[in-house]
XYZ file of C-alpha atoms in Angstrom:
62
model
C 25.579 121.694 9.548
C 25.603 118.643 12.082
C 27.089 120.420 14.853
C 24.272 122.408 16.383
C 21.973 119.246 17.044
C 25.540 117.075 17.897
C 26.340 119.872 20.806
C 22.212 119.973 21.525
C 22.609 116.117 22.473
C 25.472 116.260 24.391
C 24.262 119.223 26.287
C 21.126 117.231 27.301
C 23.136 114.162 28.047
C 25.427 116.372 30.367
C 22.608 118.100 32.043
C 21.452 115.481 32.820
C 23.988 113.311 34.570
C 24.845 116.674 36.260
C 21.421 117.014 37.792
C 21.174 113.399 38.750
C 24.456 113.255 40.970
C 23.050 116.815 42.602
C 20.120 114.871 43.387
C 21.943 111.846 44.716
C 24.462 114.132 46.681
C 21.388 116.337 48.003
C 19.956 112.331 49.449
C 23.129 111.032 50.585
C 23.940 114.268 52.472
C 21.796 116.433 53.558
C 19.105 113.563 54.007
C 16.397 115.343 51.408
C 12.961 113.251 51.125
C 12.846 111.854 47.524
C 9.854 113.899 45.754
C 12.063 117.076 47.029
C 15.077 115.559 45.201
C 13.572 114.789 41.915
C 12.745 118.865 41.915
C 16.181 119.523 42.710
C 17.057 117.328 39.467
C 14.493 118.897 37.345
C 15.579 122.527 38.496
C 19.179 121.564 38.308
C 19.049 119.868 35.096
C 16.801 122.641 32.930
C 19.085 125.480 34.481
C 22.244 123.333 33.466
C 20.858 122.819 30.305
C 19.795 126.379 29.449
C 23.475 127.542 30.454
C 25.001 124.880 28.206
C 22.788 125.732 25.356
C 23.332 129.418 25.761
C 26.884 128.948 25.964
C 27.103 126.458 23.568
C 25.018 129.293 20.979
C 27.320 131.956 22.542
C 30.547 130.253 21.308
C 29.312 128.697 18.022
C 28.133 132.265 16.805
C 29.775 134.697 18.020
């Protein structure tokens, strides 16, 4: 019963920290203004979490 919401939460948590060291990396290296870095995040982090939910869904059902 718990484990849908449990992987939900650690999916967001993931995405997350994924999309915030793409936007540090894109900063660091490539020398990206910061307004065009927090897009990168956002993009970064709803496409990582929409491919760890689907997954996640994909696996747990299937």
């Amino acid at each position: 019963m718990l484990r849908g919401p449990l992987l939900m939460i650690v999916s967001v948590i993931f995405s997350g920290m994924f999309s915030a060291i793409v936007a540090n990396l894109c900063v660091e290296s490539l020398g990206m203004l910061e307004g065009h870095a927090m897009g990168v995040m956002f993009i970064t982090g709803m496409a990582t979490f929409l491919g760890l939910t689907f997954l996640i869904y994909w696996l747990g059902y299937y």
